[in-house]
mmCIF file of C-alpha atoms in Angstrom:
data_model
loop_
_atom_site.group_PDB
_atom_site.id
_atom_site.type_symbol
_atom_site.label_atom_id
_atom_site.label_comp_id
_atom_site.label_asym_id
_atom_site.label_seq_id
_atom_site.Cartn_x
_atom_site.Cartn_y
_atom_site.Cartn_z
ATOM 1 C CA MET A 1 58.344 15.188 39.587
ATOM 2 C CA ASN A 2 56.102 15.838 36.626
ATOM 3 C CA PHE A 3 55.922 14.159 33.274
ATOM 4 C CA LEU A 4 58.151 16.732 31.528
ATOM 5 C CA GLN A 5 60.996 16.247 34.084
ATOM 6 C CA GLN A 6 60.797 12.485 33.554
ATOM 7 C CA ALA A 7 61.012 13.035 29.805
ATOM 8 C CA ASP A 8 64.152 15.204 30.270
ATOM 9 C CA GLN A 9 65.848 12.590 32.422
ATOM 10 C CA ALA A 10 64.982 9.902 29.896
ATOM 11 C CA ALA A 11 66.504 12.056 27.150
ATOM 12 C CA LYS A 12 69.764 12.510 29.155
ATOM 13 C CA LYS A 13 70.021 8.777 29.721
ATOM 14 C CA ALA A 14 69.432 8.192 26.042
ATOM 15 C CA GLU A 15 72.413 10.428 25.280
ATOM 16 C CA GLU A 16 74.630 7.901 27.042
ATOM 17 C CA LEU A 17 73.544 5.264 24.473
ATOM 18 C CA PRO A 18 74.065 6.742 21.001
ATOM 19 C CA GLU A 19 72.118 3.988 19.220
ATOM 20 C CA LEU A 20 68.989 4.668 21.314
ATOM 21 C CA LYS A 21 69.305 8.434 21.386
ATOM 22 C CA ASP A 22 67.328 9.297 18.297
ATOM 23 C CA SER A 23 64.465 6.827 18.765
ATOM 24 C CA GLY A 24 64.111 7.476 22.483
ATOM 25 C CA VAL A 25 63.990 11.218 22.052
ATOM 26 C CA LEU A 26 61.405 10.984 19.322
ATOM 27 C CA ILE A 27 59.167 8.691 21.366
ATOM 28 C CA TRP A 28 59.286 10.797 24.483
ATOM 29 C CA GLU A 29 58.795 13.992 22.554
ATOM 30 C CA GLN A 30 55.728 12.477 20.905
ATOM 31 C CA LEU A 31 54.340 11.313 24.237
ATOM 32 C CA ALA A 32 55.063 14.693 25.758
ATOM 33 C CA GLY A 33 53.270 16.395 22.887
ATOM 34 C CA TRP A 34 50.230 14.136 23.329
ATOM 35 C CA TYR A 35 50.183 14.788 27.037
ATOM 36 C CA ASN A 36 50.364 18.540 26.579
ATOM 37 C CA SER A 37 47.645 18.401 23.925
ATOM 38 C CA PHE A 38 45.431 16.335 26.221
ATOM 39 C CA ILE A 39 45.881 18.809 29.073
ATOM 40 C CA THR A 40 45.207 21.709 26.718
ATOM 41 C CA LEU A 41 42.093 20.095 25.246
ATOM 42 C CA LEU A 42 40.760 18.798 28.544
ATOM 43 C CA PRO A 43 38.195 21.643 28.930
ATOM 44 C CA ASN A 44 37.154 21.165 25.320
ATOM 45 C CA LEU A 45 36.763 17.418 25.941
ATOM 46 C CA GLY A 46 34.374 18.144 28.783
ATOM 47 C CA ILE A 47 32.356 20.477 26.543
ATOM 48 C CA ALA A 48 32.276 17.809 23.803
ATOM 49 C CA ILE A 49 30.943 15.200 26.227
ATOM 50 C CA ILE A 50 28.246 17.610 27.400
ATOM 51 C CA VAL A 51 27.295 18.305 23.765
ATOM 52 C CA LEU A 52 26.968 14.571 23.019
ATOM 53 C CA ILE A 53 24.786 13.950 26.085
ATOM 54 C CA ALA A 54 22.587 16.938 25.238
ATOM 55 C CA ALA A 55 22.230 15.768 21.618
ATOM 56 C CA TYR A 56 21.153 12.307 22.812
ATOM 57 C CA PHE A 57 18.382 13.608 25.068
ATOM 58 C CA ILE A 58 17.284 16.212 22.509
ATOM 59 C CA SER A 59 16.959 13.438 19.902
ATOM 60 C CA LYS A 60 14.567 11.567 22.213
ATOM 61 C CA TYR A 61 12.269 14.570 22.543
ATOM 62 C CA VAL A 62 12.530 15.327 18.828
ATOM 63 C CA ASP A 63 11.504 11.753 17.971
ATOM 64 C CA LYS A 64 8.380 11.966 20.128
ATOM 65 C CA GLY A 65 7.589 15.470 18.901
ATOM 66 C CA VAL A 66 7.754 14.483 15.235
ATOM 67 C CA ARG A 67 5.431 11.505 15.770
ATOM 68 C CA LYS A 68 2.963 13.672 17.653
ATOM 69 C CA LEU A 69 3.166 16.415 15.038
ATOM 70 C CA MET A 70 2.369 13.990 12.207
ATOM 71 C CA GLY A 71 -0.802 12.928 14.061
ATOM 72 C CA ASN A 72 -3.105 10.056 13.139
ATOM 73 C CA LYS A 73 -3.325 10.902 9.429
ATOM 74 C CA THR A 74 0.020 9.242 8.719
ATOM 75 C CA GLN A 75 0.834 5.552 8.912
ATOM 76 C CA ALA A 76 2.619 4.373 12.058
ATOM 77 C CA SER A 77 5.585 3.026 10.089
ATOM 78 C CA VAL A 78 6.159 6.400 8.421
ATOM 79 C CA LYS A 79 5.909 8.237 11.744
ATOM 80 C CA ARG A 80 8.513 5.901 13.237
ATOM 81 C CA LEU A 81 10.806 6.390 10.238
ATOM 82 C CA ALA A 82 10.483 10.174 10.291
ATOM 83 C CA GLY A 83 11.049 10.359 14.050
ATOM 84 C CA LYS A 84 14.107 8.107 13.965
ATOM 85 C CA ALA A 85 15.567 9.865 10.925
ATOM 86 C CA ILE A 86 15.368 13.323 12.515
ATOM 87 C CA ALA A 87 16.663 11.945 15.822
ATOM 88 C CA ILE A 88 19.691 10.473 14.021
ATOM 89 C CA ILE A 89 20.323 13.818 12.310
ATOM 90 C CA VAL A 90 20.304 15.529 15.731
ATOM 91 C CA VAL A 91 22.778 12.986 17.127
ATOM 92 C CA LEU A 92 25.062 13.318 14.096
ATOM 93 C CA GLY A 93 24.945 17.078 14.462
ATOM 94 C CA GLY A 94 26.021 16.713 18.092
ATOM 95 C CA ILE A 95 28.906 14.438 17.078
ATOM 96 C CA PHE A 96 30.132 16.896 14.456
ATOM 97 C CA ILE A 97 29.913 19.794 16.920
ATOM 98 C CA ALA A 98 31.833 17.794 19.516
ATOM 99 C CA MET A 99 34.554 16.946 16.990
ATOM 100 C CA SER A 100 34.805 20.605 15.976
ATOM 101 C CA VAL A 101 35.233 21.583 19.623
ATOM 102 C CA LEU A 102 38.116 19.094 19.802
ATOM 103 C CA ASN A 103 39.703 20.684 16.696
ATOM 104 C CA LEU A 104 39.076 17.584 14.582
ATOM 105 C CA ASN A 105 37.838 19.471 11.545
ATOM 106 C CA ASN A 106 39.926 17.408 9.152
ATOM 107 C CA ALA A 107 38.450 14.230 10.560
ATOM 108 C CA VAL A 108 34.926 15.657 10.170
ATOM 109 C CA GLN A 109 35.581 16.472 6.528
ATOM 110 C CA GLY A 110 36.920 12.969 5.934
ATOM 111 C CA ILE A 111 33.870 11.384 7.562
ATOM 112 C CA ILE A 112 31.506 13.507 5.465
ATOM 113 C CA ALA A 113 33.341 12.601 2.259
ATOM 114 C CA GLY A 114 33.367 8.912 3.167
ATOM 115 C CA ALA A 115 29.665 9.007 4.067
ATOM 116 C CA GLY A 116 28.854 10.516 0.665
ATOM 117 C CA ILE A 117 30.692 7.775 -1.216
ATOM 118 C CA SER A 118 29.244 5.060 1.011
ATOM 119 C CA GLY A 119 25.745 6.447 0.535
ATOM 120 C CA LEU A 120 26.138 6.337 -3.239
ATOM 121 C CA VAL A 121 27.316 2.714 -3.171
ATOM 122 C CA ILE A 122 24.559 1.625 -0.798
ATOM 123 C CA GLY A 123 21.926 3.483 -2.833
ATOM 124 C CA LEU A 124 22.943 1.662 -6.026
ATOM 125 C CA ALA A 125 23.004 -1.713 -4.271
ATOM 126 C CA LEU A 126 19.591 -1.247 -2.643
ATOM 127 C CA GLN A 127 17.872 0.553 -5.501
ATOM 128 C CA GLY A 128 14.822 -1.750 -5.520
ATOM 129 C CA SER A 129 14.320 -1.678 -1.750
ATOM 130 C CA LEU A 130 14.772 2.080 -1.557
ATOM 131 C CA SER A 131 12.247 2.496 -4.364
ATOM 132 C CA ASN A 132 9.678 0.523 -2.351
ATOM 133 C CA ILE A 133 10.431 2.554 0.776
ATOM 134 C CA ILE A 134 10.006 5.868 -1.039
ATOM 135 C CA SER A 135 6.777 4.562 -2.595
ATOM 136 C CA GLY A 136 5.557 3.561 0.868
ATOM 137 C CA ILE A 137 6.197 7.074 2.167
ATOM 138 C CA VAL A 138 4.282 8.538 -0.785
ATOM 139 C CA LEU A 139 1.355 6.142 -0.224
ATOM 140 C CA SER A 140 1.202 7.019 3.458
ATOM 141 C CA PHE A 141 0.615 10.682 2.635
ATOM 142 C CA ARG A 142 -1.979 10.021 -0.076
ATOM 143 C CA LYS A 143 -5.499 10.919 0.970
ATOM 144 C CA GLN A 144 -6.986 8.684 -1.738
ATOM 145 C CA VAL A 145 -6.008 5.465 0.031
ATOM 146 C CA LYS A 146 -5.839 4.534 3.705
ATOM 147 C CA VAL A 147 -6.205 1.569 6.019
ATOM 148 C CA GLY A 148 -9.738 0.142 5.944
ATOM 149 C CA ASP A 149 -10.487 1.104 2.323
ATOM 150 C CA TRP A 150 -11.670 -1.480 -0.193
ATOM 151 C CA VAL A 151 -9.419 -1.214 -3.232
ATOM 152 C CA GLU A 152 -8.761 -3.045 -6.483
ATOM 153 C CA THR A 153 -5.370 -3.092 -8.218
ATOM 154 C CA THR A 154 -3.229 -5.447 -10.326
ATOM 155 C CA ASP A 155 -6.026 -8.055 -10.538
ATOM 156 C CA TYR A 156 -6.409 -8.096 -6.734
ATOM 157 C CA SER A 157 -9.184 -6.582 -4.655
ATOM 158 C CA GLY A 158 -9.628 -6.418 -0.912
ATOM 159 C CA GLU A 159 -9.515 -4.354 2.262
ATOM 160 C CA VAL A 160 -6.343 -2.420 3.013
ATOM 161 C CA MET A 161 -4.967 -3.841 6.250
ATOM 162 C CA GLU A 162 -1.615 -2.045 6.483
ATOM 163 C CA ILE A 163 0.646 0.229 4.471
ATOM 164 C CA GLN A 164 4.209 -0.478 5.537
ATOM 165 C CA LEU A 165 7.367 1.177 4.305
ATOM 166 C CA ASP A 166 8.107 -1.565 1.775
ATOM 167 C CA LYS A 167 4.808 -3.365 1.162
ATOM 168 C CA PHE A 168 1.052 -2.948 0.768
ATOM 169 C CA ILE A 169 -1.070 -5.562 2.591
ATOM 170 C CA MET A 170 -4.650 -6.362 1.554
ATOM 171 C CA LYS A 171 -7.191 -8.926 2.800
ATOM 172 C CA GLN A 172 -9.324 -10.378 0.018
ATOM 173 C CA ALA A 173 -12.962 -11.430 0.286
ATOM 174 C CA ASP A 174 -11.844 -15.065 0.751
ATOM 175 C CA ASN A 175 -9.841 -13.986 3.840
ATOM 176 C CA ASN A 176 -6.482 -14.474 2.137
ATOM 177 C CA MET A 177 -3.790 -11.846 2.599
ATOM 178 C CA VAL A 178 -2.116 -10.308 -0.450
ATOM 179 C CA ILE A 179 1.269 -8.593 -0.075
ATOM 180 C CA ILE A 180 2.195 -6.235 -2.928
ATOM 181 C CA PRO A 181 5.393 -4.144 -3.199
ATOM 182 C CA ASN A 182 4.654 -0.448 -2.794
ATOM 183 C CA LYS A 183 6.337 0.388 -6.093
ATOM 184 C CA THR A 184 3.797 -1.832 -7.889
ATOM 185 C CA ILE A 185 0.928 0.102 -6.273
ATOM 186 C CA ILE A 186 2.426 3.442 -7.295
ATOM 187 C CA ASP A 187 3.095 2.360 -10.904
ATOM 188 C CA ASN A 188 -0.343 0.794 -11.552
ATOM 189 C CA PRO A 189 -3.943 2.077 -11.510
ATOM 190 C CA LEU A 190 -5.761 1.678 -8.209
ATOM 191 C CA LYS A 191 -9.550 1.610 -7.856
ATOM 192 C CA ASN A 192 -10.786 2.708 -4.424
ATOM 193 C CA TRP A 193 -14.408 1.713 -3.815
ATOM 194 C CA THR A 194 -14.545 3.569 -0.511
ATOM 195 C CA LEU A 195 -13.927 7.069 -1.854
ATOM 196 C CA THR A 196 -17.531 7.442 -3.076
ATOM 197 C CA PRO A 197 -20.551 6.624 -0.860
ATOM 198 C CA ARG A 198 -22.818 5.859 -3.853
ATOM 199 C CA MET A 199 -22.344 3.139 -6.447
ATOM 200 C CA ARG A 200 -24.141 2.398 -9.727
ATOM 201 C CA ILE A 201 -25.146 -1.240 -10.220
ATOM 202 C CA THR A 202 -26.026 -2.962 -13.493
ATOM 203 C CA LEU A 203 -28.542 -5.825 -13.633
ATOM 204 C CA ASN A 204 -29.070 -7.855 -16.819
ATOM 205 C CA CYS A 205 -32.234 -9.887 -17.418
ATOM 206 C CA GLY A 206 -34.612 -11.031 -20.163
ATOM 207 C CA VAL A 207 -38.349 -11.602 -20.770
ATOM 208 C CA GLY A 208 -40.260 -13.818 -23.171
ATOM 209 C CA TYR A 209 -41.074 -12.702 -26.714
ATOM 210 C CA GLU A 210 -44.788 -12.733 -25.888
ATOM 211 C CA SER A 211 -44.354 -10.043 -23.189
ATOM 212 C CA ASP A 212 -45.641 -6.467 -23.380
ATOM 213 C CA LEU A 213 -42.328 -4.642 -23.474
ATOM 214 C CA GLU A 214 -43.703 -1.291 -22.309
ATOM 215 C CA ALA A 215 -45.378 -2.938 -19.307
ATOM 216 C CA VAL A 216 -42.173 -4.821 -18.479
ATOM 217 C CA LYS A 217 -40.145 -1.610 -18.556
ATOM 218 C CA SER A 218 -42.615 0.298 -16.371
ATOM 219 C CA LEU A 219 -42.852 -2.526 -13.814
ATOM 220 C CA ALA A 220 -39.073 -3.028 -13.596
ATOM 221 C CA VAL A 221 -38.337 0.683 -13.102
ATOM 222 C CA LYS A 222 -41.091 1.035 -10.506
ATOM 223 C CA THR A 223 -39.900 -2.033 -8.576
ATOM 224 C CA ILE A 224 -36.238 -1.039 -8.425
ATOM 225 C CA ASP A 225 -37.032 2.595 -7.615
ATOM 226 C CA GLY A 226 -39.184 1.441 -4.716
ATOM 227 C CA MET A 227 -36.413 -0.740 -3.330
ATOM 228 C CA PHE A 228 -33.509 1.691 -3.790
ATOM 229 C CA LYS A 229 -34.321 5.381 -3.411
ATOM 230 C CA GLN A 230 -32.509 7.434 -6.036
ATOM 231 C CA GLN A 231 -31.012 10.770 -4.958
ATOM 232 C CA GLY A 232 -30.587 14.089 -6.761
ATOM 233 C CA ASN A 233 -30.130 13.567 -10.473
ATOM 234 C CA GLU A 234 -29.947 9.800 -10.101
ATOM 235 C CA GLU A 235 -32.541 7.622 -11.806
ATOM 236 C CA VAL A 236 -33.304 4.015 -12.600
ATOM 237 C CA GLU A 237 -32.271 3.430 -16.204
ATOM 238 C CA PHE A 238 -33.860 0.703 -18.344
ATOM 239 C CA TYR A 239 -32.615 -0.308 -21.802
ATOM 240 C CA TYR A 240 -33.520 -3.197 -24.068
ATOM 241 C CA ASN A 241 -30.286 -4.274 -25.701
ATOM 242 C CA GLU A 242 -30.783 -7.407 -27.807
ATOM 243 C CA PHE A 243 -33.027 -10.120 -29.182
ATOM 244 C CA GLY A 244 -31.685 -13.231 -27.473
ATOM 245 C CA ASP A 245 -32.106 -16.882 -28.429
ATOM 246 C CA SER A 246 -35.136 -17.329 -26.192
ATOM 247 C CA SER A 247 -35.749 -13.870 -24.671
ATOM 248 C CA ILE A 248 -35.619 -10.139 -25.251
ATOM 249 C CA ASN A 249 -32.800 -8.996 -23.000
ATOM 250 C CA PHE A 250 -32.602 -5.726 -21.120
ATOM 251 C CA MET A 251 -30.275 -3.858 -18.751
ATOM 252 C CA LEU A 252 -31.190 -2.036 -15.537
ATOM 253 C CA ARG A 253 -28.881 0.543 -13.946
ATOM 254 C CA PHE A 254 -29.520 2.097 -10.547
ATOM 255 C CA TRP A 255 -27.684 3.720 -7.616
ATOM 256 C CA VAL A 256 -27.224 2.297 -4.104
ATOM 257 C CA ASN A 257 -25.347 3.166 -0.911
ATOM 258 C CA ALA A 258 -22.221 1.012 -1.121
ATOM 259 C CA LYS A 259 -18.541 1.434 -0.351
ATOM 260 C CA LYS A 260 -17.430 -2.193 -0.582
ATOM 261 C CA ALA A 261 -17.872 -5.030 -3.035
ATOM 262 C CA LYS A 262 -19.925 -6.990 -0.489
ATOM 263 C CA GLU A 263 -22.484 -4.182 -0.252
ATOM 264 C CA LYS A 264 -22.713 -4.172 -4.052
ATOM 265 C CA HIS A 265 -23.382 -7.918 -4.136
ATOM 266 C CA ILE A 266 -26.059 -7.607 -1.422
ATOM 267 C CA ALA A 267 -27.858 -4.851 -3.342
ATOM 268 C CA LEU A 268 -27.684 -6.812 -6.602
ATOM 269 C CA SER A 269 -29.059 -9.930 -4.914
ATOM 270 C CA ASP A 270 -31.959 -7.977 -3.405
ATOM 271 C CA ALA A 271 -32.730 -6.447 -6.797
ATOM 272 C CA VAL A 272 -32.889 -9.886 -8.447
ATOM 273 C CA ILE A 273 -35.260 -11.187 -5.757
ATOM 274 C CA GLY A 274 -37.513 -8.116 -5.948
ATOM 275 C CA LEU A 275 -37.659 -8.134 -9.759
ATOM 276 C CA LYS A 276 -38.455 -11.856 -9.884
ATOM 277 C CA LYS A 277 -41.325 -11.451 -7.396
ATOM 278 C CA ALA A 278 -42.768 -8.513 -9.338
ATOM 279 C CA PHE A 279 -42.627 -10.404 -12.639
ATOM 280 C CA ASP A 280 -44.248 -13.506 -11.085
ATOM 281 C CA GLN A 281 -47.163 -11.446 -9.726
ATOM 282 C CA GLU A 282 -47.841 -9.978 -13.198
ATOM 283 C CA GLY A 283 -47.334 -13.256 -15.025
ATOM 284 C CA ILE A 284 -44.274 -12.039 -16.918
ATOM 285 C CA ASN A 285 -42.105 -14.879 -18.080
ATOM 286 C CA ILE A 286 -38.334 -14.945 -17.615
ATOM 287 C CA PRO A 287 -37.585 -17.822 -19.996
ATOM 288 C CA PHE A 288 -34.780 -20.282 -19.698
ATOM 289 C CA PRO A 289 -32.817 -21.203 -22.846
ATOM 290 C CA ILE A 290 -34.975 -23.119 -25.338
ATOM 291 C CA ARG A 291 -33.861 -25.070 -28.394
ATOM 292 C CA THR A 292 -36.335 -25.973 -31.153
ATOM 293 C CA LEU A 293 -35.393 -28.879 -33.414
ATOM 294 C CA GLN A 294 -36.834 -28.861 -36.948
ATOM 295 C CA PHE A 295 -36.654 -31.810 -39.328
ATOM 296 C CA ASP A 296 -37.164 -30.954 -43.015
ATOM 297 C CA ASN A 297 -37.524 -34.636 -44.012
ATOM 298 C CA GLN A 298 -40.407 -36.422 -42.314
ATOM 299 C CA LEU A 299 -39.642 -39.865 -41.057
ATOM 300 C CA GLN A 300 -42.158 -42.565 -42.091
ATOM 301 C CA LEU A 301 -42.506 -45.733 -40.153
ATOM 302 C CA GLN A 302 -44.074 -48.629 -42.029
ATOM 303 C CA LYS A 303 -45.832 -51.287 -40.064
ATOM 304 C CA GLU A 304 -45.701 -54.719 -41.645
ATOM 305 C CA GLY A 305 -48.086 -57.464 -40.671
ATOM 306 C CA PRO A 306 -47.001 -60.926 -39.735
ATOM 307 C CA THR A 307 -46.221 -63.164 -42.700
ATOM 308 C CA ASP A 308 -46.126 -66.918 -42.793
ATOM 309 C CA LYS A 309 -43.064 -68.335 -44.348
ATOM 310 C CA ALA A 310 -42.995 -71.931 -45.400
ATOM 311 C CA GLU A 311 -39.873 -73.702 -44.722
#
């Protein structure tokens, strides 16, 4: 005896009880309709399950393929995000196809409409976080900044340790870590020391007023040029710039191989040592601050001899 015969018998019994006739018939007719629909859609259900399984495994391969395709030029966090995002799209596509096979088009349209509204609400609630994430994606594709560069931005300078989806991590010269939101990096100027292999350094110094200024200039240029070879159109530049309180001050500018602030400081230190040695050998004075006190009224000290006072 099949399900339909049982439903007919139940309907005949329900006729014997008038008060249960209507409700019983409706229930069994509904169950019978569901059963018939299930039997009819059983092949489609099998196809839908196969589609879901295929979408799952395809998403795995797509995830790996996207990460491999993006290569080593993109940050690891962005590769993970891109791979997962495309994998999720593949799985969602499989779900929608499976629901279409099961003739659930109305449900698919409802889900899409609900997802659109939900996405709008979530986007407004997480506006700041999403802005940082988008900025992180943009930074990851920028050729002007990458991990290992020495950069300076928003009053911070240091080596780029990691560019994550929501934050920019730098290690300063004092070994402290600085975490900056990606949106701040995008919205503010960023100085990247590593982009150029050559750096111009400025050295300020002064010599005594008794010095031969032409000889000082020639010696300083010769010394620095011998220590740091200038390339192409580069040259050691020497300019006197002011009459100081106790010295005539000048400025030296020259080029060195440097990509980080530490290399700049090393070159500047070597230049100071070399210039001081050269000046000492030629007897050129680098004076320290001197103050001369002048008294317009001369002080007179009167010496009085001993006097005898009678008491």
